[in-house]
Structure formats: C-alpha cells, structure tokens
Amino acid sequence: MIPLTIALLLAVVTRASAVNLPEYIHVCKRRDPNVENCISQSVEYLRPYLVKGVPERNIPSLEPLLLKELVAAEGTGIRISARNVHAYGASDFTVKRLKIDLDKLRFEVDINLPHLYIDGMYEIAGRVLLLPISGTGPMQGNFTQCTGAVRMQGALRKDKAGEDHLYYSDFRMKISIGKGNLRLENLFGGERTLGDVVNAAINNNFDAFIRELKPLIEKALSESFLEISNRIVEPFTYKQLFPDN
Ligand SMILES: *[C@@H]1O[C@H](CO)[C@@H](O)[C@H](O)[C@H]1NC(C)=O
C-alpha cells in the first residue's frame, strides 16, 4: 500500500513541476519540409478537444462559441449591438489552405465553414438600408458557405528558466458569408407587421446589411481566437511544440 501511495504521489508531483505535452498537442518538427501537412494534422488532433473545451487549461468549448458583446460604432446613422451571441457549428471548419513561415512565425489559414447557426440578444436603432429601425429582443440566424481567412503573427517570450514560448501577438480573421438569414424578434416593440417587413427587407438585402456588421463580427472572432490560441500554445516551450529534430 505504502509504496503504491508514494509512487502515486511522485507521479502527481512530477506532472505538476514539468508541463508535459497533453494528448491534444500533435508535435511538428521545425525543419519538416511538409510542416504544413503536419500542422493540418495537428488541427485535426485538436478539433475534438476544441468541441468540448479543455477546462483545466481554460480552453473554452467552440460549441457553442460565445461572443459576449458586439457593438457597432455610431456615426453611420445606426447603432447596433448584440449580446450573448452563441454560434454553433464553428468547429465544423475544414482547412482549405495553410501557409506557414516558422522563421518569421507567420501563420496563414483559410477555412471553410459550411454552416453556422447563431442566437443572441440584439438592440438596434437607426437607419438600415434607408429604413428607420428600432427594437430590442432575441435574434437567430443561419449562415452557410462561409469562408474565413486567418492571419496570425507569432512571437517568442522567455520564461523564468530562459526557455522560449510561442505566443500570438496578432490574430486577424476576415470572413465572407455565402448565404445568410437573420430573424430579429420584437422589432418596434413587437409591432408584428412592421417587424416582418423589416426582417424581409434585411434578408432580401442580406449582403448589404451584413457588410455593416461584418467588421464587428471579425473583430470579436479575432479577439476570441487570439485568446484561445494563446491558451493552447503558451504553457509549452517552443522547443516542445516545434522540436529541432
Ligand atoms: C435556421 O436553420 C434551421 C435548420 O435548418 C431552421 O429550423 C431555422 O428556422 C433557421 N433560422 C433562421 C433564422 O433562418
């Protein structure tokens, strides 16, 4: 009994003092001529963990992805905000193109997102597509055939032991939405007919409508993914993630 307890204790102590690579990290050699293929595979290793989240590493679940607040800048004649937006389907992405320059720590990823469903609370006041609109309430939407272009800049930071750690200093995501459909409930304080007319107008002119919101969505997604990416890579040394040989 006692030797077993000691062995268990030792195992716990060793694990706590060195940050071992968890199973969701698939290592790629720095000089691998096919490092892009290797990293594509790493993304596949990671996907099921992204779906569930890794609570002990503070990595949130992507299903759903929570965007706390989107606020459109005033000045365009319209004020739009959305709170508690949950997006479902973000983990269903496929990697279309991957370009990596490990010397410059630049990562470029293009993805396809076949289907996103969102719900949340909105508030809107001002003119959209020349229509005066106001209201607040729940909203839902479907977006299909979306694509995302991600540009990440990495950098190295030394820990107390002098070991380099990779972190991302910049994360930019541009999205394009193939087809979209939104439903804003309770427009004009619940005036049904007017609400239906405006929802129809929004959906008939979805591209124009979403153009005003897109920069917000891109900023919120970029901030979320910057944080998630850093939580994934920061505990480990650069050497652990991308060994020399
Ligand atoms: C989104 O798609 C689902 C499933 O196809 C459908 O039930 C729902 O009504 C759609 N919602 C909107 C706002 O288009």
Short mmCIF file of C-alpha atoms and ligand atoms in Angstrom, two decimals:
data_model
loop_
_atom_site.label_atom_id
_atom_site.label_comp_id
_atom_site.label_asym_id
_atom_site.label_seq_id
_atom_site.Cartn_x
_atom_site.Cartn_y
_atom_site.Cartn_z
CA MET A 1 0.00 0.00 0.00
CA ILE A 2 2.65 2.50 1.08
CA PRO A 3 4.99 2.07 -1.95
CA LEU A 4 1.96 2.47 -4.22
CA THR A 5 0.92 5.68 -2.44
CA ILE A 6 4.44 7.05 -2.74
CA ALA A 7 4.58 6.14 -6.41
CA LEU A 8 1.25 7.89 -6.99
CA LEU A 9 2.39 10.96 -5.07
CA LEU A 10 5.62 11.09 -7.05
CA ALA A 11 3.69 10.81 -10.29
CA VAL A 12 1.50 13.74 -9.27
CA VAL A 13 4.49 15.86 -8.18
CA THR A 14 6.45 15.20 -11.38
CA ARG A 15 3.47 16.08 -13.52
CA ALA A 16 2.91 19.32 -11.66
CA SER A 17 6.51 20.51 -11.88
CA ALA A 18 7.01 19.99 -15.62
CA VAL A 19 4.36 20.95 -18.13
CA ASN A 20 4.11 17.79 -20.16
CA LEU A 21 2.61 17.92 -23.61
CA PRO A 22 -1.04 16.91 -23.39
CA GLU A 23 -2.51 14.45 -25.85
CA TYR A 24 -4.26 17.22 -27.83
CA ILE A 25 -0.93 18.66 -28.98
CA HIS A 26 0.48 16.92 -32.02
CA VAL A 27 4.12 17.91 -32.40
CA CYS A 28 5.65 19.06 -35.71
CA LYS A 29 9.38 19.19 -36.40
CA ARG A 30 10.62 22.67 -37.12
CA ARG A 31 12.55 21.61 -40.23
CA ASP A 32 9.91 19.22 -41.56
CA PRO A 33 9.68 20.04 -45.29
CA ASN A 34 5.97 19.17 -45.03
CA VAL A 35 5.39 21.16 -41.87
CA GLU A 36 2.13 22.48 -43.34
CA ASN A 37 0.72 18.96 -43.68
CA CYS A 38 1.88 18.20 -40.17
CA ILE A 39 0.15 21.27 -38.76
CA SER A 40 -3.03 20.43 -40.70
CA GLN A 41 -2.94 17.11 -38.87
CA SER A 42 -2.36 18.89 -35.55
CA VAL A 43 -5.54 20.85 -36.17
CA GLU A 44 -7.42 17.57 -36.66
CA TYR A 45 -5.97 16.21 -33.39
CA LEU A 46 -7.11 19.34 -31.67
CA ARG A 47 -10.63 19.51 -33.11
CA PRO A 48 -12.42 17.14 -30.69
CA TYR A 49 -10.81 18.99 -27.76
CA LEU A 50 -11.98 22.30 -29.19
CA VAL A 51 -15.51 20.91 -29.45
CA LYS A 52 -15.55 20.00 -25.75
CA GLY A 53 -13.12 22.57 -24.40
CA VAL A 54 -10.26 21.82 -22.01
CA PRO A 55 -11.40 23.28 -18.67
CA GLU A 56 -8.13 22.57 -16.84
CA ARG A 57 -6.32 24.76 -19.42
CA ASN A 58 -9.06 27.36 -19.60
CA ILE A 59 -9.70 26.49 -23.23
CA PRO A 60 -13.39 27.12 -23.84
CA SER A 61 -15.64 24.92 -25.94
CA LEU A 62 -16.26 26.04 -29.51
CA GLU A 63 -19.75 24.51 -29.36
CA PRO A 64 -21.17 26.93 -28.88
CA LEU A 65 -18.72 29.76 -29.27
CA LEU A 66 -19.80 32.64 -27.04
CA LEU A 67 -19.31 36.22 -28.22
CA LYS A 68 -20.16 38.38 -25.22
CA GLU A 69 -20.73 41.69 -26.89
CA LEU A 70 -20.70 43.20 -30.37
CA VAL A 71 -21.16 46.96 -30.51
CA ALA A 72 -21.24 48.87 -33.79
CA ALA A 73 -19.55 52.25 -33.75
CA GLU A 74 -22.00 55.10 -34.04
CA GLY A 75 -21.63 57.66 -36.79
CA THR A 76 -23.05 55.66 -39.67
CA GLY A 77 -26.57 56.62 -38.60
CA ILE A 78 -27.15 53.33 -36.90
CA ARG A 79 -26.38 51.81 -33.56
CA ILE A 80 -26.41 48.03 -33.39
CA SER A 81 -25.38 45.87 -30.53
CA ALA A 82 -25.65 42.19 -29.87
CA ARG A 83 -25.08 40.44 -26.58
CA ASN A 84 -24.66 36.81 -25.55
CA VAL A 85 -24.28 35.64 -29.10
CA HIS A 86 -23.85 31.87 -29.27
CA ALA A 87 -22.53 30.49 -32.54
CA TYR A 88 -22.99 26.78 -33.28
CA GLY A 89 -21.01 24.99 -35.98
CA ALA A 90 -17.68 26.81 -35.66
CA SER A 91 -15.85 23.53 -35.00
CA ASP A 92 -17.06 22.09 -38.32
CA PHE A 93 -14.47 24.06 -40.26
CA THR A 94 -12.30 22.48 -42.91
CA VAL A 95 -8.83 23.79 -43.67
CA LYS A 96 -8.65 24.93 -47.28
CA ARG A 97 -5.15 26.36 -47.36
CA LEU A 98 -2.33 26.63 -44.88
CA LYS A 99 0.85 28.65 -45.30
CA ILE A 100 3.42 28.76 -42.56
CA ASP A 101 6.70 30.58 -42.22
CA LEU A 102 8.26 29.34 -38.99
CA ASP A 103 11.29 31.65 -39.35
CA LYS A 104 9.01 34.68 -39.28
CA LEU A 105 6.39 32.89 -37.12
CA ARG A 106 3.70 33.82 -39.62
CA PHE A 107 0.70 31.54 -39.96
CA GLU A 108 -1.95 31.87 -42.67
CA VAL A 109 -5.01 29.64 -42.68
CA ASP A 110 -8.02 29.71 -44.98
CA ILE A 111 -11.02 27.76 -43.79
CA ASN A 112 -14.49 26.79 -44.98
CA LEU A 113 -17.39 26.92 -42.56
CA PRO A 114 -20.34 25.04 -44.06
CA HIS A 115 -22.99 26.07 -41.55
CA LEU A 116 -23.20 28.44 -38.60
CA TYR A 117 -26.30 28.95 -36.51
CA ILE A 118 -26.38 31.88 -34.10
CA ASP A 119 -28.69 33.13 -31.40
CA GLY A 120 -28.43 36.06 -29.03
CA MET A 121 -29.96 39.36 -27.99
CA TYR A 122 -29.84 42.43 -30.23
CA GLU A 123 -30.54 46.10 -29.92
CA ILE A 124 -30.88 48.27 -32.98
CA ALA A 125 -31.72 51.94 -33.56
CA GLY A 126 -31.23 53.97 -36.69
CA ARG A 127 -31.49 53.54 -40.41
CA VAL A 128 -30.63 50.33 -42.19
CA LEU A 129 -30.99 50.23 -45.98
CA LEU A 130 -32.81 53.59 -45.73
CA LEU A 131 -35.42 52.16 -43.34
CA PRO A 132 -35.77 53.60 -39.86
CA ILE A 133 -35.49 50.66 -37.50
CA SER A 134 -35.64 50.25 -33.76
CA GLY A 135 -36.08 47.36 -31.42
CA THR A 136 -34.52 45.02 -28.93
CA GLY A 137 -35.07 41.31 -28.34
CA PRO A 138 -33.88 37.85 -29.29
CA MET A 139 -32.38 37.10 -32.67
CA GLN A 140 -31.45 33.97 -34.58
CA GLY A 141 -29.59 33.48 -37.79
CA ASN A 142 -28.18 30.93 -40.17
CA PHE A 143 -25.06 31.45 -42.23
CA THR A 144 -23.97 28.93 -44.81
CA GLN A 145 -20.96 28.52 -47.10
CA CYS A 146 -18.84 30.90 -45.07
CA THR A 147 -15.11 31.20 -45.51
CA GLY A 148 -12.52 32.62 -43.16
CA ALA A 149 -9.04 33.93 -43.84
CA VAL A 150 -6.87 33.96 -40.74
CA ARG A 151 -3.51 35.70 -40.43
CA MET A 152 -1.59 35.09 -37.21
CA GLN A 153 1.67 36.64 -36.14
CA GLY A 154 3.62 34.75 -33.52
CA ALA A 155 6.42 35.91 -31.26
CA LEU A 156 8.67 34.33 -28.64
CA ARG A 157 8.78 35.20 -24.99
CA LYS A 158 11.26 33.81 -22.46
CA ASP A 159 10.05 32.17 -19.25
CA LYS A 160 11.89 32.33 -15.90
CA ALA A 161 14.09 29.41 -16.90
CA GLY A 162 15.11 31.22 -20.10
CA GLU A 163 13.07 28.96 -22.38
CA ASP A 164 11.27 30.42 -25.40
CA HIS A 165 7.49 30.20 -25.50
CA LEU A 166 5.43 30.89 -28.60
CA TYR A 167 2.55 33.34 -28.29
CA TYR A 168 0.42 35.11 -30.87
CA SER A 169 0.73 38.88 -30.85
CA ASP A 170 -1.76 39.43 -33.63
CA PHE A 171 -4.73 37.48 -34.97
CA ARG A 172 -6.79 38.80 -37.87
CA MET A 173 -9.75 36.97 -39.25
CA LYS A 174 -11.66 38.08 -42.34
CA ILE A 175 -14.88 36.29 -43.10
CA SER A 176 -17.14 36.09 -46.08
CA ILE A 177 -20.67 34.82 -45.74
CA GLY A 178 -22.11 32.79 -48.59
CA LYS A 179 -25.76 32.86 -47.66
CA GLY A 180 -27.36 34.32 -44.58
CA ASN A 181 -30.68 34.60 -42.91
CA LEU A 182 -31.49 36.61 -39.79
CA ARG A 183 -34.61 36.89 -37.67
CA LEU A 184 -34.88 39.88 -35.32
CA GLU A 185 -37.75 39.30 -32.92
CA ASN A 186 -39.68 42.09 -31.25
CA LEU A 187 -38.74 44.90 -33.65
CA PHE A 188 -40.62 48.15 -32.96
CA GLY A 189 -41.68 46.89 -29.54
CA GLY A 190 -43.36 43.82 -31.01
CA GLU A 191 -45.26 45.52 -33.86
CA ARG A 192 -45.65 42.37 -35.88
CA THR A 193 -46.40 43.62 -39.41
CA LEU A 194 -43.67 46.24 -39.42
CA GLY A 195 -41.26 43.73 -37.89
CA ASP A 196 -41.97 41.19 -40.62
CA VAL A 197 -41.47 43.84 -43.31
CA VAL A 198 -38.12 44.87 -41.89
CA ASN A 199 -36.95 41.25 -41.44
CA ALA A 200 -37.87 40.57 -45.04
CA ALA A 201 -36.05 43.73 -46.16
CA ILE A 202 -32.95 42.71 -44.19
CA ASN A 203 -32.96 39.21 -45.65
CA ASN A 204 -33.59 40.39 -49.21
CA ASN A 205 -30.59 42.68 -48.87
CA PHE A 206 -28.56 40.48 -46.62
CA ASP A 207 -25.19 41.26 -48.21
CA ALA A 208 -25.63 45.00 -47.74
CA PHE A 209 -26.95 44.54 -44.20
CA ILE A 210 -24.17 42.24 -43.04
CA ARG A 211 -21.50 44.49 -44.57
CA GLU A 212 -22.13 46.94 -41.71
CA LEU A 213 -21.86 44.22 -39.09
CA LYS A 214 -19.03 42.20 -40.55
CA PRO A 215 -16.13 44.23 -39.13
CA LEU A 216 -17.64 43.76 -35.66
CA ILE A 217 -18.03 40.05 -36.06
CA GLU A 218 -14.50 39.76 -37.41
CA LYS A 219 -13.09 41.75 -34.51
CA ALA A 220 -14.97 39.69 -31.92
CA LEU A 221 -13.95 36.41 -33.54
CA SER A 222 -10.33 37.54 -33.84
CA GLU A 223 -10.17 38.54 -30.17
CA SER A 224 -11.75 35.26 -29.06
CA PHE A 225 -9.49 33.12 -31.21
CA LEU A 226 -6.37 35.08 -30.21
CA GLU A 227 -7.12 34.25 -26.58
CA ILE A 228 -7.94 30.60 -27.31
CA SER A 229 -4.82 30.13 -29.47
CA ASN A 230 -2.60 31.57 -26.78
CA ARG A 231 -4.13 29.34 -24.12
CA ILE A 232 -3.33 26.37 -26.34
CA VAL A 233 0.34 27.17 -27.03
CA GLU A 234 1.60 29.31 -24.14
CA PRO A 235 2.11 26.65 -21.42
CA PHE A 236 4.62 24.79 -23.60
CA THR A 237 8.08 25.79 -24.74
CA TYR A 238 8.63 26.49 -28.42
CA LYS A 239 11.05 23.55 -28.42
CA GLN A 240 8.30 21.25 -27.15
CA LEU A 241 5.86 22.38 -29.84
CA PHE A 242 8.36 22.53 -32.71
CA PRO A 243 11.40 20.42 -31.84
CA ASP A 244 14.57 20.98 -33.85
CA ASN A 245 14.91 17.35 -34.82
C1 LIG B 1 -32.01 28.15 -39.31
O1 LIG B 1 -31.96 26.81 -39.78
C2 LIG B 1 -32.74 25.91 -39.00
C3 LIG B 1 -32.47 24.49 -39.50
O2 LIG B 1 -32.48 24.43 -40.90
C4 LIG B 1 -34.22 26.33 -39.09
O3 LIG B 1 -35.00 25.47 -38.29
C5 LIG B 1 -34.37 27.78 -38.59
O4 LIG B 1 -35.69 28.21 -38.76
C6 LIG B 1 -33.42 28.71 -39.34
N1 LIG B 1 -33.48 30.04 -38.69
C7 LIG B 1 -33.43 31.18 -39.38
C8 LIG B 1 -33.50 32.43 -38.58
O5 LIG B 1 -33.34 31.20 -40.59
#
